[in-house]
Every structure is written in structure tokens, then in C-alpha cells.
Amino acid sequence: MAKDGKHTIHAGGVFPNPLLNREGAAVVDTLPGTVGFFSVTDKFTASVAGAESAIKYVANKDYLRCMGVDDVITTGNLVVGIQPLPGMFLNVRAAAGTYIKGQPVALANGQITAVADDAAVFAYIEEDKSVTAVADDLVRVVFK
């Protein structure tokens, strides 16, 4: 069971059915909820700072192999990434810190983090109450 009680990556909101997905091999061991991009050779890599000139995706849990949100997708294995769309809620990995509803967040090493002066806003916190996250906890965000 997920240490923070979350069991899914897709958490609702407005979205097409089916979701917009892309898949490829993991470049390194990857936790579901990691934010990254697919290279031209279809390899999933965690986003360093959100500045890559590629569409960002959130690694989904591997329900086809009965793997949950805390099971690592190992190097070379298939990553199915969800393309975030406006109005969509996803649980994503967070850097350690306290997050409050409505707070804008940026990307660093495949995780959300507080927005620094020069960082682009990736999403907004959509938790019901303040969350103090330990590194790699899942935190719900919404895309606008």
C-alpha cells in the first residue's frame, strides 16, 4: 500500500477517454508519478528542470503487470506515460517540502517543487489541505 494512501496516478478531472498516452522504455529505474519526456527513440527520461523541448508525461502505474504506485519500473521496462491536459488531476512525485492548495509548482529531477524565480509553472497543488511531503511522496496537482 502506498505510504501516503494514494493508489492511482490519474486522479480525475476533465479528460478524454481514453487518456492520451505514450509508451517507451525507462532510461533508469522510474517510480510511477515521475514527470518526464520521451526521447526521439521512445525512451522515458525524468525531466531535469521542465525546460526540455518535448511534451511532458507522467509515468503511470503498471496495472498490466499488477504493479502499484510504489513499485519501481526498472531500467529498460515499459513506461506508459499520461500526457497532462488542462483540467486533469494527477498524483505526481514531489520533492520534500510543504505544499498548499493552489500553489504553483515547477519541475526538478522528475518531481514537483516550489517555483523558483526562474522556473516555469508546471501545475498547481490540488490537495484538500496542506501536505508536508517527504521526497517521492505523491501529491495531487491540476493542470490549467
PDB file of C-alpha atoms in Angstrom:
ATOM      1  CA  MET A   1       0.000   0.000   0.000  1.00  0.00           C
ATOM      2  CA  ALA A   2       1.221   3.492  -0.805  1.00  0.00           C
ATOM      3  CA  LYS A   3       2.814   5.154   2.203  1.00  0.00           C
ATOM      4  CA  ASP A   4       0.682   8.268   1.680  1.00  0.00           C
ATOM      5  CA  GLY A   5      -2.513   6.327   0.978  1.00  0.00           C
ATOM      6  CA  LYS A   6      -2.610   7.070  -2.750  1.00  0.00           C
ATOM      7  CA  HIS A   7      -3.176   4.183  -5.138  1.00  0.00           C
ATOM      8  CA  THR A   8      -3.527   5.860  -8.535  1.00  0.00           C
ATOM      9  CA  ILE A   9      -1.700   8.327 -10.734  1.00  0.00           C
ATOM     10  CA  HIS A  10      -4.747   9.539 -12.695  1.00  0.00           C
ATOM     11  CA  ALA A  11      -6.943  11.248 -10.104  1.00  0.00           C
ATOM     12  CA  GLY A  12      -9.778  12.651 -12.218  1.00  0.00           C
ATOM     13  CA  GLY A  13     -10.849  15.911 -13.735  1.00  0.00           C
ATOM     14  CA  VAL A  14     -11.635  16.711 -17.338  1.00  0.00           C
ATOM     15  CA  PHE A  15     -10.004  14.277 -19.736  1.00  0.00           C
ATOM     16  CA  PRO A  16     -10.596  12.443 -22.989  1.00  0.00           C
ATOM     17  CA  ASN A  17     -11.491   8.791 -22.900  1.00  0.00           C
ATOM     18  CA  PRO A  18      -9.120   7.115 -23.431  1.00  0.00           C
ATOM     19  CA  LEU A  19      -6.337   9.204 -21.926  1.00  0.00           C
ATOM     20  CA  LEU A  20      -3.566  10.444 -24.190  1.00  0.00           C
ATOM     21  CA  ASN A  21      -0.722   8.013 -23.515  1.00  0.00           C
ATOM     22  CA  ARG A  22       2.712   7.321 -24.907  1.00  0.00           C
ATOM     23  CA  GLU A  23       4.967   4.424 -24.083  1.00  0.00           C
ATOM     24  CA  GLY A  24       8.629   3.539 -24.236  1.00  0.00           C
ATOM     25  CA  ALA A  25      11.470   2.019 -22.253  1.00  0.00           C
ATOM     26  CA  ALA A  26      12.659   3.541 -18.976  1.00  0.00           C
ATOM     27  CA  VAL A  27      16.174   5.013 -19.243  1.00  0.00           C
ATOM     28  CA  VAL A  28      16.686   4.430 -15.498  1.00  0.00           C
ATOM     29  CA  ASP A  29      14.599   2.914 -12.685  1.00  0.00           C
ATOM     30  CA  THR A  30      11.428   5.031 -12.552  1.00  0.00           C
ATOM     31  CA  LEU A  31       8.649   5.398  -9.979  1.00  0.00           C
ATOM     32  CA  PRO A  32       5.085   5.935 -11.222  1.00  0.00           C
ATOM     33  CA  GLY A  33       4.233   9.619 -10.862  1.00  0.00           C
ATOM     34  CA  THR A  34       7.634  10.751 -12.164  1.00  0.00           C
ATOM     35  CA  VAL A  35       7.383  13.582 -14.698  1.00  0.00           C
ATOM     36  CA  GLY A  36       9.471  13.157 -17.814  1.00  0.00           C
ATOM     37  CA  PHE A  37       9.573  13.061 -21.576  1.00  0.00           C
ATOM     38  CA  PHE A  38      10.111  10.543 -24.331  1.00  0.00           C
ATOM     39  CA  SER A  39      13.206  10.917 -26.492  1.00  0.00           C
ATOM     40  CA  VAL A  40      13.115  10.513 -30.262  1.00  0.00           C
ATOM     41  CA  THR A  41      13.998   6.844 -29.640  1.00  0.00           C
ATOM     42  CA  ASP A  42      10.935   6.451 -27.340  1.00  0.00           C
ATOM     43  CA  LYS A  43      12.909   6.251 -24.100  1.00  0.00           C
ATOM     44  CA  PHE A  44      11.347   7.795 -20.957  1.00  0.00           C
ATOM     45  CA  THR A  45      13.661  10.195 -19.112  1.00  0.00           C
ATOM     46  CA  ALA A  46      12.853  12.245 -15.992  1.00  0.00           C
ATOM     47  CA  SER A  47      12.619  15.973 -16.648  1.00  0.00           C
ATOM     48  CA  VAL A  48      15.625  17.814 -15.198  1.00  0.00           C
ATOM     49  CA  ALA A  49      14.024  21.253 -14.854  1.00  0.00           C
ATOM     50  CA  GLY A  50      10.987  21.218 -17.156  1.00  0.00           C
ATOM     51  CA  ALA A  51      12.882  23.115 -19.865  1.00  0.00           C
ATOM     52  CA  GLU A  52      13.209  20.250 -22.328  1.00  0.00           C
ATOM     53  CA  SER A  53      11.618  20.971 -25.698  1.00  0.00           C
ATOM     54  CA  ALA A  54       9.410  17.893 -25.552  1.00  0.00           C
ATOM     55  CA  ILE A  55       5.903  17.130 -24.307  1.00  0.00           C
ATOM     56  CA  LYS A  56       5.954  16.189 -20.613  1.00  0.00           C
ATOM     57  CA  TYR A  57       4.321  12.952 -19.464  1.00  0.00           C
ATOM     58  CA  VAL A  58       3.636  11.459 -16.041  1.00  0.00           C
ATOM     59  CA  ALA A  59       4.659   7.818 -15.638  1.00  0.00           C
ATOM     60  CA  ASN A  60       1.604   5.715 -14.824  1.00  0.00           C
ATOM     61  CA  LYS A  61       1.498   2.637 -12.593  1.00  0.00           C
ATOM     62  CA  ASP A  62       1.896  -0.634 -14.476  1.00  0.00           C
ATOM     63  CA  TYR A  63      -1.502  -2.247 -13.944  1.00  0.00           C
ATOM     64  CA  LEU A  64      -0.815  -4.737 -16.759  1.00  0.00           C
ATOM     65  CA  ARG A  65       1.829  -6.418 -14.573  1.00  0.00           C
ATOM     66  CA  CYS A  66      -0.118  -5.856 -11.321  1.00  0.00           C
ATOM     67  CA  MET A  67       2.347  -3.185 -10.170  1.00  0.00           C
ATOM     68  CA  GLY A  68       1.201  -0.324  -7.954  1.00  0.00           C
ATOM     69  CA  VAL A  69       2.319   3.258  -7.415  1.00  0.00           C
ATOM     70  CA  ASP A  70       5.216   2.238  -5.146  1.00  0.00           C
ATOM     71  CA  ASP A  71       6.631  -0.435  -7.462  1.00  0.00           C
ATOM     72  CA  VAL A  72       9.668   0.673  -9.462  1.00  0.00           C
ATOM     73  CA  ILE A  73       9.578   0.350 -13.237  1.00  0.00           C
ATOM     74  CA  THR A  74      13.078  -0.963 -13.838  1.00  0.00           C
ATOM     75  CA  THR A  75      15.533   0.216 -16.479  1.00  0.00           C
ATOM     76  CA  GLY A  76      14.539  -0.976 -19.941  1.00  0.00           C
ATOM     77  CA  ASN A  77      10.991  -1.939 -18.961  1.00  0.00           C
ATOM     78  CA  LEU A  78       7.917  -0.306 -20.453  1.00  0.00           C
ATOM     79  CA  VAL A  79       6.737   3.063 -19.107  1.00  0.00           C
ATOM     80  CA  VAL A  80       3.249   4.217 -20.048  1.00  0.00           C
ATOM     81  CA  GLY A  81       3.104   7.995 -19.676  1.00  0.00           C
ATOM     82  CA  ILE A  82      -0.053  10.087 -19.331  1.00  0.00           C
ATOM     83  CA  GLN A  83       0.008  13.397 -21.174  1.00  0.00           C
ATOM     84  CA  PRO A  84      -1.261  16.082 -18.760  1.00  0.00           C
ATOM     85  CA  LEU A  85      -4.121  18.156 -20.164  1.00  0.00           C
ATOM     86  CA  PRO A  86      -5.889  21.259 -18.798  1.00  0.00           C
ATOM     87  CA  GLY A  87      -8.360  20.335 -16.056  1.00  0.00           C
ATOM     88  CA  MET A  88      -6.751  16.957 -15.368  1.00  0.00           C
ATOM     89  CA  PHE A  89      -5.775  15.841 -11.857  1.00  0.00           C
ATOM     90  CA  LEU A  90      -2.711  13.624 -11.489  1.00  0.00           C
ATOM     91  CA  ASN A  91      -0.763  12.390  -8.481  1.00  0.00           C
ATOM     92  CA  VAL A  92       2.894  13.185  -9.145  1.00  0.00           C
ATOM     93  CA  ARG A  93       6.136  12.698  -7.230  1.00  0.00           C
ATOM     94  CA  ALA A  94       7.152  15.645  -5.077  1.00  0.00           C
ATOM     95  CA  ALA A  95      10.401  16.930  -3.655  1.00  0.00           C
ATOM     96  CA  ALA A  96      10.415  17.257   0.136  1.00  0.00           C
ATOM     97  CA  GLY A  97       8.502  20.311   1.309  1.00  0.00           C
ATOM     98  CA  THR A  98       5.132  21.705   2.327  1.00  0.00           C
ATOM     99  CA  TYR A  99       2.550  22.277  -0.378  1.00  0.00           C
ATOM    100  CA  ILE A 100      -0.755  24.159  -0.099  1.00  0.00           C
ATOM    101  CA  LYS A 101      -3.830  24.166  -2.352  1.00  0.00           C
ATOM    102  CA  GLY A 102      -3.428  26.472  -5.340  1.00  0.00           C
ATOM    103  CA  GLN A 103       0.347  26.757  -5.002  1.00  0.00           C
ATOM    104  CA  PRO A 104       2.136  26.812  -8.382  1.00  0.00           C
ATOM    105  CA  VAL A 105       4.839  24.164  -8.756  1.00  0.00           C
ATOM    106  CA  ALA A 106       7.756  23.640 -11.122  1.00  0.00           C
ATOM    107  CA  LEU A 107       9.792  20.567 -12.110  1.00  0.00           C
ATOM    108  CA  ALA A 108      13.152  19.375 -10.809  1.00  0.00           C
ATOM    109  CA  ASN A 109      14.532  15.892 -11.426  1.00  0.00           C
ATOM    110  CA  GLY A 110      11.161  14.412 -12.357  1.00  0.00           C
ATOM    111  CA  GLN A 111       9.432  15.794  -9.244  1.00  0.00           C
ATOM    112  CA  ILE A 112       7.370  18.871  -8.498  1.00  0.00           C
ATOM    113  CA  THR A 113       8.888  21.519  -6.292  1.00  0.00           C
ATOM    114  CA  ALA A 114       8.147  25.098  -5.218  1.00  0.00           C
ATOM    115  CA  VAL A 115       8.532  27.569  -8.086  1.00  0.00           C
ATOM    116  CA  ALA A 116      11.917  29.318  -8.041  1.00  0.00           C
ATOM    117  CA  ASP A 117      12.360  32.770  -9.573  1.00  0.00           C
ATOM    118  CA  ASP A 118      13.411  31.486 -12.993  1.00  0.00           C
ATOM    119  CA  ALA A 119      11.306  28.301 -13.179  1.00  0.00           C
ATOM    120  CA  ALA A 120       8.239  27.782 -15.355  1.00  0.00           C
ATOM    121  CA  VAL A 121       4.975  26.796 -13.641  1.00  0.00           C
ATOM    122  CA  PHE A 122       4.161  23.144 -14.406  1.00  0.00           C
ATOM    123  CA  ALA A 123       0.918  22.703 -12.427  1.00  0.00           C
ATOM    124  CA  TYR A 124      -0.930  23.763  -9.257  1.00  0.00           C
ATOM    125  CA  ILE A 125      -1.410  21.858  -5.989  1.00  0.00           C
ATOM    126  CA  GLU A 126      -4.913  20.402  -5.685  1.00  0.00           C
ATOM    127  CA  GLU A 127      -4.830  18.794  -2.225  1.00  0.00           C
ATOM    128  CA  ASP A 128      -7.671  19.393   0.257  1.00  0.00           C
ATOM    129  CA  LYS A 129      -5.258  20.535   2.981  1.00  0.00           C
ATOM    130  CA  SER A 130      -1.577  21.414   3.357  1.00  0.00           C
ATOM    131  CA  VAL A 131       0.706  18.483   2.645  1.00  0.00           C
ATOM    132  CA  THR A 132       4.181  18.058   4.076  1.00  0.00           C
ATOM    133  CA  ALA A 133       5.828  15.707   1.607  1.00  0.00           C
ATOM    134  CA  VAL A 134       8.861  13.541   2.070  1.00  0.00           C
ATOM    135  CA  ALA A 135      10.872  13.145  -1.158  1.00  0.00           C
ATOM    136  CA  ASP A 136       8.995  10.945  -3.658  1.00  0.00           C
ATOM    137  CA  ASP A 137       5.582  11.255  -1.962  1.00  0.00           C
ATOM    138  CA  LEU A 138       2.655  11.542  -4.356  1.00  0.00           C
ATOM    139  CA  VAL A 139       0.907  14.913  -4.360  1.00  0.00           C
ATOM    140  CA  ARG A 140      -2.225  15.738  -6.371  1.00  0.00           C
ATOM    141  CA  VAL A 141      -1.892  18.548  -8.898  1.00  0.00           C
ATOM    142  CA  VAL A 142      -4.189  20.103 -11.507  1.00  0.00           C
ATOM    143  CA  PHE A 143      -3.157  21.439 -14.892  1.00  0.00           C
ATOM    144  CA  LYS A 144      -4.521  24.758 -16.176  1.00  0.00           C
TER     145      LYS A 144
END
